């Protein structure tokens, strides 16, 4: 016999007047035993028809003159934390955009780099205990020998103040720790989880993850569960209200 599943029965809007980016919700749902319960959550008011709110960009920098693969990261002030956060380049998906198109646009705007999309993750949820905000992680390859990437220039929106960092993909966790200590930063949960997974792969004798499929293949189920737990617990703290996922 198939076991009963919990289900939402109604959703009420509790958004205060003047909120532009978010809607606050109170959900009523039935648990597996049939008991009625409530939950408070938030959702983005900008979700496009694709159902994908945002993208994060895993941008690999490659060059014929460089033997060590590098990644491009960004840091910026996040008001909900009152801290500067080290992150993957990221942003909201505009109406009519595919996730890959949004990833390339955000990468160009935030870092000035031009890349090509390699692979998209499945639809992911960054903080399911707080919000239904959805995302895709997009792997992008950036050819640093391309003339367009020799002198990259950001195209930031008014009010954005984003610093760009090039870091080695090998020993990524150590790179993050060093950069955070040097510049008084904290790390976004998505980025830390990637670094953790790469470290596990390197420790097991692998050469690091060159793609999502290679990355996943280095992690056994127990490690994946632990990494997910680290991700979720950190995201709950880091994602309060307007900083739920990515600020536009």
CSV table of C-alpha atoms in Angstrom, one decimal:
chain,number,residue,atom,x,y,z
A,1,UNK,CA,0.0,0.0,0.0
A,2,UNK,CA,1.3,3.4,-0.9
A,3,UNK,CA,1.9,5.6,2.1
A,4,UNK,CA,0.1,8.9,2.5
A,5,UNK,CA,1.9,12.0,1.6
A,6,UNK,CA,1.7,15.5,3.1
A,7,UNK,CA,0.1,18.2,1.0
A,8,UNK,CA,-0.6,21.9,1.0
A,9,UNK,CA,-4.3,22.7,1.2
A,10,UNK,CA,-4.3,26.5,1.1
A,11,UNK,CA,-1.9,29.5,0.8
A,12,UNK,CA,-2.7,33.0,2.1
A,13,UNK,CA,-0.9,36.2,1.1
A,14,UNK,CA,0.6,38.2,4.1
A,15,UNK,CA,2.7,40.6,2.1
A,16,UNK,CA,3.0,44.1,3.5
A,17,UNK,CA,2.3,47.0,1.2
A,18,UNK,CA,5.3,48.2,-0.8
A,19,UNK,CA,7.2,44.9,-1.0
A,20,UNK,CA,8.7,44.8,-4.5
A,21,UNK,CA,10.7,41.5,-4.7
A,22,UNK,CA,9.0,39.2,-2.3
A,23,UNK,CA,5.6,37.9,-1.2
A,24,UNK,CA,5.1,36.6,2.4
A,25,UNK,CA,2.8,33.5,2.6
A,26,UNK,CA,1.1,31.5,5.3
A,27,UNK,CA,0.5,27.9,4.2
A,28,UNK,CA,-2.0,25.4,5.6
A,29,UNK,CA,-1.1,21.8,4.9
A,30,UNK,CA,-1.9,18.2,6.0
A,31,UNK,CA,0.9,16.0,7.3
A,32,UNK,CA,1.1,12.3,6.5
A,33,UNK,CA,-1.1,11.5,9.5
A,34,UNK,CA,-3.8,13.9,8.3
A,35,UNK,CA,-3.1,16.6,10.9
A,36,UNK,CA,-3.6,20.2,9.7
A,37,UNK,CA,-0.6,22.4,10.2
A,38,UNK,CA,0.7,25.8,9.2
A,39,UNK,CA,3.9,27.2,7.8
A,40,UNK,CA,5.3,30.6,7.1
A,41,UNK,CA,7.2,31.2,3.9
A,42,UNK,CA,8.3,33.7,1.2
A,43,UNK,CA,8.4,33.6,-2.5
A,44,UNK,CA,9.8,35.8,-5.3
A,45,UNK,CA,7.3,38.1,-7.1
A,46,UNK,CA,9.6,38.1,-10.2
A,47,UNK,CA,9.4,34.4,-11.2
A,48,UNK,CA,9.3,34.2,-15.1
A,49,UNK,CA,7.2,31.7,-17.0
A,50,UNK,CA,10.1,29.2,-17.1
A,51,UNK,CA,9.7,28.6,-13.4
A,52,UNK,CA,13.4,29.2,-12.7
A,53,UNK,CA,13.9,32.2,-10.5
A,54,UNK,CA,17.7,32.5,-10.7
A,55,UNK,CA,21.0,31.1,-11.8
A,56,UNK,CA,24.4,30.6,-10.2
A,57,UNK,CA,27.4,30.4,-12.5
A,58,UNK,CA,30.2,27.9,-12.1
A,59,UNK,CA,32.7,29.6,-14.4
A,60,UNK,CA,35.8,27.7,-15.3
A,61,UNK,CA,38.7,29.9,-16.7
A,62,UNK,CA,40.8,28.0,-19.2
A,63,UNK,CA,43.9,29.1,-21.1
A,64,UNK,CA,46.6,27.4,-23.2
A,65,UNK,CA,49.2,29.3,-21.2
A,66,UNK,CA,47.9,28.3,-17.8
A,67,UNK,CA,48.4,24.8,-16.3
A,68,UNK,CA,46.1,25.4,-13.3
A,69,UNK,CA,42.4,25.7,-13.8
A,70,UNK,CA,40.8,28.8,-12.1
A,71,UNK,CA,37.3,29.9,-11.2
A,72,UNK,CA,35.9,33.4,-11.1
A,73,UNK,CA,34.0,34.4,-7.9
A,74,UNK,CA,32.5,37.6,-6.7
A,75,UNK,CA,31.9,39.3,-3.4
A,76,UNK,CA,29.4,41.9,-2.5
A,77,UNK,CA,27.6,43.4,0.5
A,78,UNK,CA,24.4,41.5,1.5
A,79,UNK,CA,22.2,43.7,3.8
A,80,UNK,CA,20.3,40.8,5.5
A,81,UNK,CA,23.7,39.6,6.8
A,82,UNK,CA,25.3,43.0,7.2
A,83,UNK,CA,28.4,41.3,5.7
A,84,UNK,CA,30.3,41.0,2.5
A,85,UNK,CA,29.7,37.6,1.0
A,86,UNK,CA,31.9,35.5,-1.3
A,87,UNK,CA,29.7,33.9,-3.9
A,88,UNK,CA,29.4,32.4,-7.4
A,89,UNK,CA,28.3,35.0,-10.0
A,90,UNK,CA,24.6,34.8,-10.0
A,91,UNK,CA,21.3,36.7,-10.6
A,92,UNK,CA,17.6,36.5,-11.5
A,93,UNK,CA,16.4,35.0,-14.8
A,94,UNK,CA,14.6,37.7,-16.9
A,95,UNK,CA,11.4,37.1,-18.8
A,96,UNK,CA,12.1,35.2,-22.0
A,97,UNK,CA,15.6,34.1,-21.0
A,98,UNK,CA,16.8,30.5,-20.7
A,99,UNK,CA,18.9,29.8,-17.6
A,100,UNK,CA,22.0,29.5,-19.8
A,101,UNK,CA,21.3,32.9,-21.4
A,102,UNK,CA,20.8,34.4,-17.9
A,103,UNK,CA,24.0,32.8,-16.7
A,104,UNK,CA,26.1,34.2,-19.5
A,105,UNK,CA,24.5,37.7,-19.1
A,106,UNK,CA,25.0,37.8,-15.4
A,107,UNK,CA,28.6,36.6,-15.8
A,108,UNK,CA,29.3,39.3,-18.3
A,109,UNK,CA,27.6,42.0,-16.2
A,110,UNK,CA,29.2,41.1,-12.8
A,111,UNK,CA,32.7,40.1,-14.1
A,112,UNK,CA,33.1,41.5,-17.6
A,113,UNK,CA,33.9,38.0,-18.9
A,114,UNK,CA,32.5,36.3,-21.9
A,115,UNK,CA,31.9,32.6,-21.8
A,116,UNK,CA,29.9,29.7,-23.3
A,117,UNK,CA,27.4,27.6,-21.5
A,118,UNK,CA,28.5,23.9,-21.0
A,119,UNK,CA,25.8,22.3,-18.8
A,120,UNK,CA,22.8,23.1,-16.6
A,121,UNK,CA,21.8,21.4,-13.4
A,122,UNK,CA,18.3,20.2,-12.7
A,123,UNK,CA,15.9,22.6,-11.0
A,124,UNK,CA,17.2,23.2,-7.5
A,125,UNK,CA,15.9,24.9,-4.3
A,126,UNK,CA,18.3,26.8,-2.1
A,127,UNK,CA,16.3,27.1,1.1
A,128,UNK,CA,13.1,25.0,1.1
A,129,UNK,CA,12.4,25.5,4.8
A,130,UNK,CA,11.9,29.3,4.1
A,131,UNK,CA,11.1,29.8,0.5
A,132,UNK,CA,10.1,28.1,-2.8
A,133,UNK,CA,12.9,30.1,-4.6
A,134,UNK,CA,14.3,28.0,-7.4
A,135,UNK,CA,17.6,28.1,-9.3
A,136,UNK,CA,19.8,26.3,-11.7
A,137,UNK,CA,23.5,26.0,-11.5
A,138,UNK,CA,25.1,26.6,-14.9
A,139,UNK,CA,28.6,25.5,-15.8
A,140,UNK,CA,30.3,28.0,-18.1
A,141,UNK,CA,33.7,27.8,-19.8
A,142,UNK,CA,35.6,31.1,-20.2
A,143,UNK,CA,38.4,31.2,-22.7
A,144,UNK,CA,40.9,33.6,-21.2
A,145,UNK,CA,42.8,33.6,-24.5
A,146,UNK,CA,39.8,35.2,-26.2
A,147,UNK,CA,40.6,38.9,-26.9
A,148,UNK,CA,37.2,39.9,-25.3
A,149,UNK,CA,38.5,38.6,-22.0
A,150,UNK,CA,41.8,40.3,-21.9
A,151,UNK,CA,40.5,43.5,-20.3
A,152,UNK,CA,37.1,42.6,-18.8
A,153,UNK,CA,34.9,45.5,-17.8
A,154,UNK,CA,31.9,45.1,-15.5
A,155,UNK,CA,28.4,46.4,-16.5
A,156,UNK,CA,26.8,46.7,-13.1
A,157,UNK,CA,23.4,48.1,-12.3
A,158,UNK,CA,23.1,51.2,-10.3
A,159,UNK,CA,23.7,50.4,-6.6
A,160,UNK,CA,25.7,47.2,-7.3
A,161,UNK,CA,29.2,47.1,-5.9
A,162,UNK,CA,30.8,43.8,-6.8
A,163,UNK,CA,34.4,42.7,-6.5
A,164,UNK,CA,35.8,40.0,-8.8
A,165,UNK,CA,38.2,37.2,-7.6
A,166,UNK,CA,40.1,34.6,-9.6
A,167,UNK,CA,40.9,31.6,-7.5
A,168,UNK,CA,42.5,28.2,-8.1
A,169,UNK,CA,40.0,25.4,-8.6
A,170,UNK,CA,42.5,23.0,-6.9
A,171,UNK,CA,42.4,23.3,-3.1
A,172,UNK,CA,39.3,25.5,-3.4
A,173,UNK,CA,38.3,25.3,0.2
A,174,UNK,CA,41.8,26.6,1.3
A,175,UNK,CA,41.4,29.4,-1.3
A,176,UNK,CA,38.1,30.4,0.2
A,177,UNK,CA,39.4,30.4,3.7
A,178,UNK,CA,42.4,32.5,2.8
A,179,UNK,CA,40.4,35.0,0.8
A,180,UNK,CA,37.7,35.3,3.6
A,181,UNK,CA,40.4,35.9,6.2
A,182,UNK,CA,42.3,38.5,4.1
A,183,UNK,CA,39.2,40.5,3.1
A,184,UNK,CA,36.8,39.8,6.0
A,185,UNK,CA,34.2,37.9,3.9
A,186,UNK,CA,31.8,35.1,4.7
A,187,UNK,CA,31.1,32.3,2.2
A,188,UNK,CA,27.8,31.5,0.4
A,189,UNK,CA,26.5,28.0,1.2
A,190,UNK,CA,26.4,26.9,-2.5
A,191,UNK,CA,30.0,27.9,-3.0
A,192,UNK,CA,31.2,26.2,0.2
A,193,UNK,CA,29.4,22.9,-0.7
A,194,UNK,CA,31.1,22.9,-4.1
A,195,UNK,CA,34.5,23.4,-2.4
A,196,UNK,CA,33.7,20.6,0.1
A,197,UNK,CA,32.8,18.2,-2.7
A,198,UNK,CA,35.9,19.0,-4.7
A,199,UNK,CA,38.1,18.5,-1.6
A,200,UNK,CA,36.5,15.0,-1.1
A,201,UNK,CA,37.2,14.2,-4.7
A,202,UNK,CA,40.8,15.4,-4.5
A,203,UNK,CA,41.4,13.5,-1.2
A,204,UNK,CA,40.1,10.3,-2.9
A,205,UNK,CA,42.7,10.5,-5.6
A,206,UNK,CA,40.6,12.3,-8.2
A,207,UNK,CA,41.8,15.3,-10.1
A,208,UNK,CA,38.8,17.5,-9.2
A,209,UNK,CA,35.5,18.0,-11.0
A,210,UNK,CA,35.7,19.4,-14.5
A,211,UNK,CA,32.0,19.1,-15.0
A,212,UNK,CA,28.8,18.4,-12.9
A,213,UNK,CA,28.8,14.7,-13.9
A,214,UNK,CA,32.4,14.3,-12.9
A,215,UNK,CA,31.8,16.3,-9.7
A,216,UNK,CA,28.9,14.1,-8.7
A,217,UNK,CA,30.8,10.9,-9.5
A,218,UNK,CA,33.4,11.7,-6.8
A,219,UNK,CA,30.9,11.8,-3.9
A,220,UNK,CA,29.4,8.7,-2.2
A,221,UNK,CA,25.8,8.9,-0.9
A,222,UNK,CA,26.8,9.5,2.7
A,223,UNK,CA,29.0,12.4,1.7
A,224,UNK,CA,26.3,13.8,-0.5
A,225,UNK,CA,23.9,13.7,2.4
A,226,UNK,CA,26.3,15.5,4.7
A,227,UNK,CA,27.1,18.1,2.1
A,228,UNK,CA,23.4,18.7,1.6
A,229,UNK,CA,22.9,19.1,5.3
A,230,UNK,CA,25.7,21.7,5.5
A,231,UNK,CA,24.2,23.5,2.6
A,232,UNK,CA,20.7,23.6,4.0
A,233,UNK,CA,21.6,24.6,7.5
A,234,UNK,CA,23.9,27.4,6.3
A,235,UNK,CA,21.3,28.7,3.8
A,236,UNK,CA,18.6,29.0,6.5
A,237,UNK,CA,20.8,31.4,8.4
A,238,UNK,CA,22.1,33.2,5.3
A,239,UNK,CA,18.8,33.6,3.4
A,240,UNK,CA,16.6,35.7,5.6
A,241,UNK,CA,13.9,37.6,3.8
A,242,UNK,CA,15.2,39.9,1.0
A,243,UNK,CA,18.4,38.0,0.7
A,244,UNK,CA,16.6,34.7,0.2
A,245,UNK,CA,18.5,33.8,-2.8
A,246,UNK,CA,20.0,36.4,-5.1
A,247,UNK,CA,19.3,40.1,-4.9
A,248,UNK,CA,18.7,41.7,-8.2
